[in-house]
Amino acid sequence: PFPMKSLPGFRSGSAGLTRLGPAPRGYWPLFVLFFYILSPIPYCIARRLVDDTDATSNACKELAIFLTTGIVVSAFGLPIVFARAELIYWGACALVLTGNTVIFATILGFFLVFGSNDDFSWQQW
């Protein structure tokens, strides 16, 4: 369905969009790179701690999804705050938001492809 060769290309392309944006007024938009690193961590920790055999909703997994959502929303909000404070131009903000969309779509695609327990296990890593 989804060619796995294109995932690294999406990541490098969106990192390029993030780097193109900040040139004239500094490198403030590069702070969103921290959000890229932090976003999968809560869900990965919850997957390690939670037993998936239980069919009911789990509070640990729900908290992890909530924290991940907060990180993603913050990654989209930070460039807008920087643009409103005139630390970056609005064009740079648009480039960073485009890069955010691509990066988070790539992270979501990774978890959709490798997240099922059919023939892949996180214990192999």
Tab-separated table of N, CA, C and O in Angstrom:
chain	number	residue	atom	x	y	z
A	1	PRO	N	0.803	-1.203	0.000
A	1	PRO	CA	0.000	0.000	0.000
A	1	PRO	C	0.850	1.273	0.000
A	1	PRO	O	0.781	2.041	-0.916
A	2	PHE	N	1.636	1.493	1.036
A	2	PHE	CA	2.424	2.718	1.153
A	2	PHE	C	3.889	2.368	0.972
A	2	PHE	O	4.425	1.561	1.727
A	3	PRO	N	4.577	2.933	-0.035
A	3	PRO	CA	5.979	2.583	-0.254
A	3	PRO	C	6.860	3.102	0.873
A	3	PRO	O	6.878	4.288	1.170
A	4	MET	N	7.581	2.195	1.498
A	4	MET	CA	8.404	2.546	2.647
A	4	MET	C	9.622	3.371	2.237
A	4	MET	O	10.217	4.037	3.065
A	5	LYS	N	10.005	3.333	0.973
A	5	LYS	CA	11.157	4.109	0.532
A	5	LYS	C	10.881	5.605	0.592
A	5	LYS	O	11.796	6.404	0.652
A	6	SER	N	9.624	5.997	0.575
A	6	SER	CA	9.291	7.418	0.548
A	6	SER	C	9.293	8.061	1.933
A	6	SER	O	9.344	9.282	2.032
A	7	LEU	N	9.246	7.272	3.016
A	7	LEU	CA	9.228	7.862	4.361
A	7	LEU	C	10.478	8.685	4.665
A	7	LEU	O	10.360	9.808	5.148
A	8	PRO	N	11.697	8.182	4.401
A	8	PRO	CA	12.867	9.034	4.658
A	8	PRO	C	12.881	10.292	3.788
A	8	PRO	O	13.329	11.349	4.222
A	9	GLY	N	12.360	10.196	2.585
A	9	GLY	CA	12.300	11.373	1.729
A	9	GLY	C	11.376	12.441	2.275
A	9	GLY	O	11.664	13.633	2.199
A	10	PHE	N	10.245	12.022	2.838
A	10	PHE	CA	9.322	12.983	3.446
A	10	PHE	C	9.985	13.682	4.632
A	10	PHE	O	9.872	14.875	4.802
A	11	ARG	N	10.683	12.916	5.444
A	11	ARG	CA	11.318	13.503	6.629
A	11	ARG	C	12.373	14.514	6.231
A	11	ARG	O	12.465	15.580	6.800
A	12	SER	N	13.225	14.168	5.265
A	12	SER	CA	14.283	15.099	4.873
A	12	SER	C	13.697	16.310	4.168
A	12	SER	O	14.199	17.425	4.322
A	13	GLY	N	12.628	16.126	3.415
A	13	GLY	CA	11.998	17.257	2.742
A	13	GLY	C	11.380	18.224	3.724
A	13	GLY	O	11.491	19.442	3.575
A	14	SER	N	10.728	17.719	4.755
A	14	SER	CA	10.108	18.610	5.724
A	14	SER	C	11.157	19.272	6.611
A	14	SER	O	10.976	20.409	7.031
A	15	ALA	N	12.256	18.579	6.889
A	15	ALA	CA	13.339	19.226	7.631
A	15	ALA	C	13.938	20.353	6.797
A	15	ALA	O	14.334	21.394	7.329
A	16	GLY	N	13.971	20.175	5.499
A	16	GLY	CA	14.429	21.247	4.623
A	16	GLY	C	13.498	22.439	4.646
A	16	GLY	O	13.943	23.586	4.643
A	17	LEU	N	12.197	22.191	4.684
A	17	LEU	CA	11.244	23.296	4.791
A	17	LEU	C	11.412	24.035	6.107
A	17	LEU	O	11.281	25.257	6.172
A	18	THR	N	11.718	23.301	7.171
A	18	THR	CA	11.925	23.928	8.468
A	18	THR	C	13.177	24.795	8.446
A	18	THR	O	13.223	25.866	9.029
A	19	ARG	N	14.199	24.364	7.727
A	19	ARG	CA	15.446	25.128	7.674
A	19	ARG	C	15.364	26.300	6.704
A	19	ARG	O	16.073	27.281	6.871
A	20	LEU	N	14.530	26.218	5.680
A	20	LEU	CA	14.415	27.326	4.736
A	20	LEU	C	13.744	28.538	5.359
A	20	LEU	O	14.067	29.661	5.030
A	21	GLY	N	12.813	28.287	6.236
A	21	GLY	CA	12.019	29.369	6.785
A	21	GLY	C	12.773	30.387	7.609
A	21	GLY	O	12.557	31.578	7.460
A	22	PRO	N	13.676	30.000	8.502
A	22	PRO	CA	14.171	30.962	9.485
A	22	PRO	C	15.300	31.879	9.050
A	22	PRO	O	15.756	32.677	9.833
A	23	ALA	N	15.780	31.817	7.821
A	23	ALA	CA	16.998	32.512	7.444
A	23	ALA	C	17.036	34.009	7.764
A	23	ALA	O	17.990	34.466	8.363
A	24	PRO	N	16.048	34.829	7.399
A	24	PRO	CA	16.219	36.276	7.584
A	24	PRO	C	16.245	36.765	9.034
A	24	PRO	O	16.958	37.692	9.341
A	25	ARG	N	15.478	36.198	9.918
A	25	ARG	CA	15.368	36.742	11.276
A	25	ARG	C	15.890	35.820	12.360
A	25	ARG	O	15.574	36.005	13.521
A	26	GLY	N	16.623	34.830	12.043
A	26	GLY	CA	17.164	33.952	13.058
A	26	GLY	C	16.667	32.528	12.899
A	26	GLY	O	15.973	32.199	11.943
A	27	TYR	N	17.011	31.739	13.848
A	27	TYR	CA	16.703	30.314	13.768
A	27	TYR	C	15.671	29.877	14.799
A	27	TYR	O	15.708	28.767	15.296
A	28	TRP	N	14.740	30.736	15.126
A	28	TRP	CA	13.694	30.413	16.086
A	28	TRP	C	12.844	29.220	15.690
A	28	TRP	O	12.486	28.409	16.546
A	29	PRO	N	12.464	29.068	14.417
A	29	PRO	CA	11.598	27.931	14.064
A	29	PRO	C	12.243	26.571	14.280
A	29	PRO	O	11.549	25.567	14.309
A	30	LEU	N	13.549	26.527	14.444
A	30	LEU	CA	14.190	25.236	14.663
A	30	LEU	C	13.851	24.642	16.027
A	30	LEU	O	14.149	23.478	16.285
A	31	PHE	N	13.215	25.421	16.884
A	31	PHE	CA	12.762	24.876	18.166
A	31	PHE	C	11.698	23.797	17.988
A	31	PHE	O	11.489	22.980	18.882
A	32	VAL	N	11.013	23.777	16.838
A	32	VAL	CA	10.012	22.736	16.621
A	32	VAL	C	10.658	21.369	16.443
A	32	VAL	O	9.982	20.347	16.563
A	33	LEU	N	11.968	21.312	16.201
A	33	LEU	CA	12.646	20.018	16.096
A	33	LEU	C	12.552	19.237	17.402
A	33	LEU	O	12.512	18.007	17.391
A	34	PHE	N	12.507	19.950	18.530
A	34	PHE	CA	12.326	19.278	19.821
A	34	PHE	C	10.979	18.568	19.874
A	34	PHE	O	10.859	17.467	20.422
A	35	PHE	N	9.949	19.186	19.283
A	35	PHE	CA	8.630	18.555	19.266
A	35	PHE	C	8.629	17.309	18.389
A	35	PHE	O	7.923	16.351	18.677
A	36	TYR	N	9.404	17.324	17.301
A	36	TYR	CA	9.501	16.138	16.439
A	36	TYR	C	10.096	14.966	17.207
A	36	TYR	O	9.688	13.829	17.033
A	37	ILE	N	11.066	15.253	18.043
A	37	ILE	CA	11.712	14.197	18.824
A	37	ILE	C	10.809	13.727	19.956
A	37	ILE	O	10.716	12.533	20.246
A	38	LEU	N	10.117	14.665	20.601
A	38	LEU	CA	9.299	14.325	21.766
A	38	LEU	C	7.971	13.664	21.426
A	38	LEU	O	7.410	12.939	22.249
A	39	SER	N	7.437	13.895	20.237
A	39	SER	CA	6.070	13.450	19.940
A	39	SER	C	5.857	11.936	20.016
A	39	SER	O	4.834	11.509	20.548
A	40	PRO	N	6.745	11.081	19.537
A	40	PRO	CA	6.441	9.650	19.645
A	40	PRO	C	6.772	9.023	21.001
A	40	PRO	O	6.348	7.900	21.281
A	41	ILE	N	7.469	9.732	21.864
A	41	ILE	CA	7.956	9.135	23.113
A	41	ILE	C	6.824	8.687	24.043
A	41	ILE	O	6.859	7.551	24.540
A	42	PRO	N	5.791	9.508	24.329
A	42	PRO	CA	4.757	9.025	25.256
A	42	PRO	C	4.036	7.768	24.767
A	42	PRO	O	3.790	6.844	25.547
A	43	TYR	N	3.744	7.719	23.483
A	43	TYR	CA	3.023	6.554	22.955
A	43	TYR	C	3.914	5.306	22.959
A	43	TYR	O	3.436	4.207	23.250
A	44	CYS	N	5.190	5.468	22.668
A	44	CYS	CA	6.111	4.316	22.698
A	44	CYS	C	6.253	3.772	24.115
A	44	CYS	O	6.293	2.552	24.317
A	45	ILE	N	6.328	4.664	25.092
A	45	ILE	CA	6.422	4.223	26.487
A	45	ILE	C	5.145	3.499	26.896
A	45	ILE	O	5.189	2.445	27.538
A	46	ALA	N	4.003	4.044	26.508
A	46	ALA	CA	2.727	3.411	26.871
A	46	ALA	C	2.582	2.047	26.210
A	46	ALA	O	2.047	1.120	26.816
A	47	ARG	N	3.049	1.896	25.000
A	47	ARG	CA	2.954	0.603	24.327
A	47	ARG	C	3.809	-0.454	25.017
A	47	ARG	O	3.474	-1.631	25.029
A	48	ARG	N	4.925	-0.029	25.572
A	48	ARG	CA	5.783	-0.972	26.292
A	48	ARG	C	5.163	-1.386	27.633
A	48	ARG	O	5.351	-2.505	28.086
A	49	LEU	N	4.445	-0.459	28.262
A	49	LEU	CA	3.917	-0.723	29.598
A	49	LEU	C	2.552	-1.407	29.597
A	49	LEU	O	2.180	-2.019	30.588
A	50	VAL	N	1.797	-1.275	28.513
A	50	VAL	CA	0.411	-1.731	28.486
A	50	VAL	C	0.315	-3.075	27.804
A	50	VAL	O	0.929	-3.317	26.772
A	51	ASP	N	-0.493	-3.950	28.383
A	51	ASP	CA	-0.779	-5.238	27.769
A	51	ASP	C	-1.953	-5.052	26.816
A	51	ASP	O	-3.035	-4.633	27.222
A	52	ASP	N	-1.758	-5.351	25.521
A	52	ASP	CA	-2.794	-5.120	24.517
A	52	ASP	C	-3.882	-6.186	24.501
A	52	ASP	O	-4.816	-6.088	23.726
A	53	THR	N	-3.791	-7.198	25.339
A	53	THR	CA	-4.814	-8.239	25.328
A	53	THR	C	-6.122	-7.761	25.962
A	53	THR	O	-7.171	-8.322	25.695
A	54	ASP	N	-6.054	-6.719	26.779
A	54	ASP	CA	-7.249	-6.169	27.415
A	54	ASP	C	-8.037	-5.357	26.397
A	54	ASP	O	-7.515	-4.459	25.748
A	55	ALA	N	-9.306	-5.663	26.234
A	55	ALA	CA	-10.133	-5.003	25.219
A	55	ALA	C	-10.643	-3.642	25.680
A	55	ALA	O	-11.041	-2.832	24.860
A	56	THR	N	-10.628	-3.389	26.969
A	56	THR	CA	-11.145	-2.115	27.462
A	56	THR	C	-10.108	-1.011	27.277
A	56	THR	O	-8.934	-1.266	27.042
A	57	SER	N	-10.538	0.219	27.415
A	57	SER	CA	-9.642	1.358	27.285
A	57	SER	C	-8.694	1.407	28.481
A	57	SER	O	-9.080	1.117	29.609
A	58	ASN	N	-7.476	1.793	28.228
A	58	ASN	CA	-6.478	1.829	29.275
A	58	ASN	C	-6.110	3.280	29.566
A	58	ASN	O	-5.872	4.061	28.648
A	59	ALA	N	-6.043	3.646	30.838
A	59	ALA	CA	-5.752	5.021	31.228
A	59	ALA	C	-4.341	5.432	30.811
A	59	ALA	O	-4.121	6.581	30.415
A	60	CYS	N	-3.389	4.514	30.870
A	60	CYS	CA	-2.011	4.836	30.487
A	60	CYS	C	-1.926	5.180	29.001
A	60	CYS	O	-1.274	6.148	28.611
A	61	LYS	N	-2.598	4.400	28.184
A	61	LYS	CA	-2.590	4.651	26.744
A	61	LYS	C	-3.335	5.945	26.415
A	61	LYS	O	-2.913	6.711	25.544
A	62	GLU	N	-4.427	6.203	27.103
A	62	GLU	CA	-5.183	7.433	26.886
A	62	GLU	C	-4.347	8.661	27.273
A	62	GLU	O	-4.362	9.677	26.572
A	63	LEU	N	-3.615	8.566	28.372
A	63	LEU	CA	-2.741	9.666	28.786
A	63	LEU	C	-1.640	9.890	27.762
A	63	LEU	O	-1.298	11.040	27.438
A	64	ALA	N	-1.086	8.824	27.226
A	64	ALA	CA	-0.036	8.949	26.218
A	64	ALA	C	-0.557	9.632	24.957
A	64	ALA	O	0.121	10.488	24.377
A	65	ILE	N	-1.755	9.279	24.539
A	65	ILE	CA	-2.339	9.922	23.358
A	65	ILE	C	-2.630	11.390	23.643
A	65	ILE	O	-2.408	12.258	22.791
A	66	PHE	N	-3.081	11.687	24.851
A	66	PHE	CA	-3.335	13.082	25.238
A	66	PHE	C	-2.043	13.898	25.212
A	66	PHE	O	-2.011	15.017	24.690
A	67	LEU	N	-0.965	13.353	25.786
A	67	LEU	CA	0.317	14.069	25.799
A	67	LEU	C	0.860	14.250	24.386
A	67	LEU	O	1.402	15.312	24.052
A	68	THR	N	0.714	13.226	23.559
A	68	THR	CA	1.173	13.329	22.169
A	68	THR	C	0.388	14.402	21.429
A	68	THR	O	0.959	15.175	20.652
A	69	THR	N	-0.909	14.465	21.665
A	69	THR	CA	-1.729	15.499	21.036
A	69	THR	C	-1.288	16.890	21.480
A	69	THR	O	-1.203	17.814	20.663
A	70	GLY	N	-0.976	17.044	22.757
A	70	GLY	CA	-0.488	18.331	23.253
A	70	GLY	C	0.829	18.731	22.622
A	70	GLY	O	1.044	19.907	22.288
A	71	ILE	N	1.715	17.774	22.414
A	71	ILE	CA	3.000	18.061	21.776
A	71	ILE	C	2.789	18.477	20.320
A	71	ILE	O	3.404	19.434	19.834
A	72	VAL	N	1.909	17.783	19.619
A	72	VAL	CA	1.657	18.108	18.209
A	72	VAL	C	1.007	19.483	18.077
A	72	VAL	O	1.400	20.289	17.223
A	73	VAL	N	0.043	19.782	18.919
A	73	VAL	CA	-0.604	21.099	18.872
A	73	VAL	C	0.401	22.196	19.205
A	73	VAL	O	0.404	23.265	18.573
A	74	SER	N	1.292	21.945	20.151
A	74	SER	CA	2.319	22.925	20.491
A	74	SER	C	3.275	23.156	19.331
A	74	SER	O	3.736	24.280	19.113
A	75	ALA	N	3.585	22.098	18.588
A	75	ALA	CA	4.477	22.245	17.433
A	75	ALA	C	3.838	23.102	16.351
A	75	ALA	O	4.545	23.815	15.627
A	76	PHE	N	2.522	23.060	16.225
A	76	PHE	CA	1.855	23.919	15.257
A	76	PHE	C	1.651	25.331	15.805
A	76	PHE	O	1.634	26.300	15.046
A	77	GLY	N	1.515	25.469	17.103
A	77	GLY	CA	1.272	26.777	17.694
A	77	GLY	C	2.520	27.628	17.851
A	77	GLY	O	2.451	28.860	17.749
A	78	LEU	N	3.665	27.010	18.090
A	78	LEU	CA	4.891	27.768	18.345
A	78	LEU	C	5.291	28.670	17.181
A	78	LEU	O	5.594	29.851	17.406
A	79	PRO	N	5.289	28.205	15.932
A	79	PRO	CA	5.634	29.123	14.839
A	79	PRO	C	4.635	30.279	14.682
A	79	PRO	O	5.022	31.389	14.317
A	80	ILE	N	3.374	30.021	14.987
A	80	ILE	CA	2.385	31.092	14.907
A	80	ILE	C	2.646	32.145	15.987
A	80	ILE	O	2.559	33.348	15.732
A	81	VAL	N	3.013	31.697	17.177
A	81	VAL	CA	3.361	32.635	18.248
A	81	VAL	C	4.600	33.434	17.860
A	81	VAL	O	4.663	34.656	18.071
A	82	PHE	N	5.592	32.765	17.275
A	82	PHE	CA	6.799	33.471	16.839
A	82	PHE	C	6.488	34.504	15.758
A	82	PHE	O	7.060	35.590	15.749
A	83	ALA	N	5.582	34.162	14.839
A	83	ALA	CA	5.228	35.101	13.771
A	83	ALA	C	4.439	36.290	14.333
A	83	ALA	O	4.648	37.427	13.901
A	84	ARG	N	3.557	36.032	15.284
A	84	ARG	CA	2.793	37.132	15.888
A	84	ARG	C	3.694	38.053	16.712
A	84	ARG	O	3.452	39.238	16.812
A	85	ALA	N	4.750	37.479	17.309
A	85	ALA	CA	5.696	38.285	18.080
A	85	ALA	C	6.750	38.926	17.182
A	85	ALA	O	7.660	39.591	17.680
A	86	GLU	N	6.633	38.716	15.869
A	86	GLU	CA	7.541	39.239	14.855
A	86	GLU	C	8.977	38.776	15.044
A	86	GLU	O	9.928	39.492	14.749
A	87	LEU	N	9.137	37.557	15.550
A	87	LEU	CA	10.462	36.947	15.600
A	87	LEU	C	10.810	36.295	14.265
A	87	LEU	O	11.984	36.160	13.936
A	88	ILE	N	9.774	35.863	13.528
A	88	ILE	CA	9.960	35.300	12.195
A	88	ILE	C	8.920	35.913	11.266
A	88	ILE	O	7.934	36.497	11.717
A	89	TYR	N	9.166	35.801	9.963
A	89	TYR	CA	8.202	36.285	8.980
A	89	TYR	C	7.066	35.274	8.841
A	89	TYR	O	7.205	34.100	9.156
A	90	TRP	N	5.928	35.747	8.322
A	90	TRP	CA	4.778	34.867	8.132
A	90	TRP	C	5.059	33.814	7.065
A	90	TRP	O	4.538	32.706	7.130
A	91	GLY	N	5.873	34.131	6.073
A	91	GLY	CA	6.252	33.140	5.067
A	91	GLY	C	7.053	32.000	5.684
A	91	GLY	O	6.870	30.828	5.331
A	92	ALA	N	7.938	32.351	6.606
A	92	ALA	CA	8.699	31.325	7.319
A	92	ALA	C	7.765	30.479	8.174
A	92	ALA	O	7.940	29.260	8.286
A	93	CYS	N	6.769	31.112	8.763
A	93	CYS	CA	5.782	30.383	9.558
A	93	CYS	C	5.041	29.378	8.681
A	93	CYS	O	4.827	28.235	9.094
A	94	ALA	N	4.663	29.801	7.478
A	94	ALA	CA	3.964	28.887	6.569
A	94	ALA	C	4.846	27.708	6.179
A	94	ALA	O	4.372	26.567	6.110
A	95	LEU	N	6.129	27.956	5.944
A	95	LEU	CA	7.038	26.858	5.606
A	95	LEU	C	7.187	25.878	6.768
A	95	LEU	O	7.206	24.662	6.571
A	96	VAL	N	7.287	26.412	7.974
A	96	VAL	CA	7.424	25.535	9.145
A	96	VAL	C	6.142	24.734	9.366
A	96	VAL	O	6.193	23.541	9.681
A	97	LEU	N	4.980	25.357	9.186
A	97	LEU	CA	3.714	24.633	9.345
A	97	LEU	C	3.568	23.539	8.284
A	97	LEU	O	3.057	22.448	8.575
A	98	THR	N	4.037	23.809	7.067
A	98	THR	CA	4.028	22.786	6.021
A	98	THR	C	4.960	21.641	6.402
A	98	THR	O	4.614	20.461	6.244
A	99	GLY	N	6.138	21.979	6.904
A	99	GLY	CA	7.064	20.950	7.365
A	99	GLY	C	6.500	20.137	8.518
A	99	GLY	O	6.681	18.914	8.577
A	100	ASN	N	5.792	20.797	9.432
A	100	ASN	CA	5.138	20.095	10.536
A	100	ASN	C	4.131	19.078	10.023
A	100	ASN	O	4.068	17.944	10.508
A	101	THR	N	3.337	19.495	9.041
A	101	THR	CA	2.328	18.596	8.484
A	101	THR	C	2.978	17.361	7.883
A	101	THR	O	2.532	16.232	8.128
A	102	VAL	N	4.058	17.563	7.149
A	102	VAL	CA	4.732	16.427	6.510
A	102	VAL	C	5.381	15.518	7.553
A	102	VAL	O	5.265	14.292	7.487
A	103	ILE	N	6.061	16.110	8.517
A	103	ILE	CA	6.744	15.306	9.545
A	103	ILE	C	5.750	14.488	10.360
A	103	ILE	O	5.944	13.290	10.586
A	104	PHE	N	4.684	15.117	10.824
A	104	PHE	CA	3.736	14.388	11.664
A	104	PHE	C	2.944	13.370	10.857
A	104	PHE	O	2.559	12.327	11.392
A	105	ALA	N	2.728	13.622	9.580
A	105	ALA	CA	2.110	12.602	8.723
A	105	ALA	C	3.052	11.419	8.546
A	105	ALA	O	2.617	10.261	8.515
A	106	THR	N	4.348	11.682	8.453
A	106	THR	CA	5.338	10.612	8.347
A	106	THR	C	5.393	9.782	9.629
A	106	THR	O	5.444	8.555	9.586
A	107	ILE	N	5.384	10.457	10.778
A	107	ILE	CA	5.389	9.741	12.056
A	107	ILE	C	4.123	8.898	12.197
A	107	ILE	O	4.180	7.742	12.622
A	108	LEU	N	2.979	9.456	11.826
A	108	LEU	CA	1.731	8.704	11.867
A	108	LEU	C	1.782	7.506	10.927
A	108	LEU	O	1.365	6.403	11.291
A	109	GLY	N	2.325	7.700	9.723
A	109	GLY	CA	2.461	6.594	8.780
A	109	GLY	C	3.352	5.487	9.323
A	109	GLY	O	3.074	4.300	9.145
A	110	PHE	N	4.428	5.862	10.005
A	110	PHE	CA	5.312	4.871	10.607
A	110	PHE	C	4.566	4.036	11.635
A	110	PHE	O	4.676	2.806	11.652
A	111	PHE	N	3.796	4.706	12.504
A	111	PHE	CA	3.076	3.964	13.531
A	111	PHE	C	1.938	3.134	12.956
A	111	PHE	O	1.593	2.098	13.502
A	112	LEU	N	1.337	3.575	11.868
A	112	LEU	CA	0.290	2.774	11.244
A	112	LEU	C	0.865	1.529	10.576
A	112	LEU	O	0.257	0.461	10.607
A	113	VAL	N	2.034	1.661	9.968
A	113	VAL	CA	2.643	0.517	9.285
A	113	VAL	C	3.250	-0.459	10.281
A	113	VAL	O	3.029	-1.659	10.211
A	114	PHE	N	4.018	0.056	11.237
A	114	PHE	CA	4.723	-0.818	12.166
A	114	PHE	C	4.005	-0.999	13.498
A	114	PHE	O	4.487	-1.715	14.365
A	115	GLY	N	2.861	-0.360	13.697
A	115	GLY	CA	2.168	-0.413	14.974
A	115	GLY	C	1.326	-1.655	15.190
A	115	GLY	O	1.018	-2.004	16.320
A	116	SER	N	0.939	-2.322	14.122
A	116	SER	CA	0.114	-3.516	14.302
A	116	SER	C	0.986	-4.680	14.760
A	116	SER	O	2.150	-4.781	14.402
A	117	ASN	N	0.409	-5.544	15.549
A	117	ASN	CA	1.161	-6.677	16.087
A	117	ASN	C	1.024	-7.934	15.235
A	117	ASN	O	1.208	-9.033	15.726
A	118	ASP	N	0.690	-7.784	13.970
A	118	ASP	CA	0.486	-8.951	13.121
A	118	ASP	C	1.781	-9.716	12.887
A	118	ASP	O	1.914	-10.869	13.252
A	119	ASP	N	2.750	-9.080	12.267
A	119	ASP	CA	3.997	-9.777	11.961
A	119	ASP	C	5.223	-8.983	12.388
A	119	ASP	O	6.335	-9.312	12.042
A	120	PHE	N	5.030	-7.930	13.146
A	120	PHE	CA	6.139	-7.091	13.578
A	120	PHE	C	6.022	-6.868	15.074
A	120	PHE	O	4.937	-6.677	15.595
A	121	SER	N	7.152	-6.883	15.753
A	121	SER	CA	7.138	-6.681	17.194
A	121	SER	C	8.191	-5.650	17.563
A	121	SER	O	9.296	-5.647	17.005
A	122	TRP	N	7.872	-4.783	18.514
A	122	TRP	CA	8.829	-3.782	18.955
A	122	TRP	C	10.009	-4.426	19.686
A	122	TRP	O	11.065	-3.827	19.829
A	123	GLN	N	9.839	-5.641	20.166
A	123	GLN	CA	10.922	-6.296	20.886
A	123	GLN	C	12.075	-6.664	19.946
A	123	GLN	O	13.169	-6.944	20.394
A	124	GLN	N	11.843	-6.659	18.637
A	124	GLN	CA	12.917	-6.935	17.698
A	124	GLN	C	13.919	-5.781	17.658
A	124	GLN	O	15.060	-5.966	17.256
A	125	TRP	N	13.519	-4.601	18.073
A	125	TRP	CA	14.412	-3.456	18.035
A	125	TRP	C	15.175	-3.447	19.319
A	125	TRP	O	15.979	-2.908	19.746
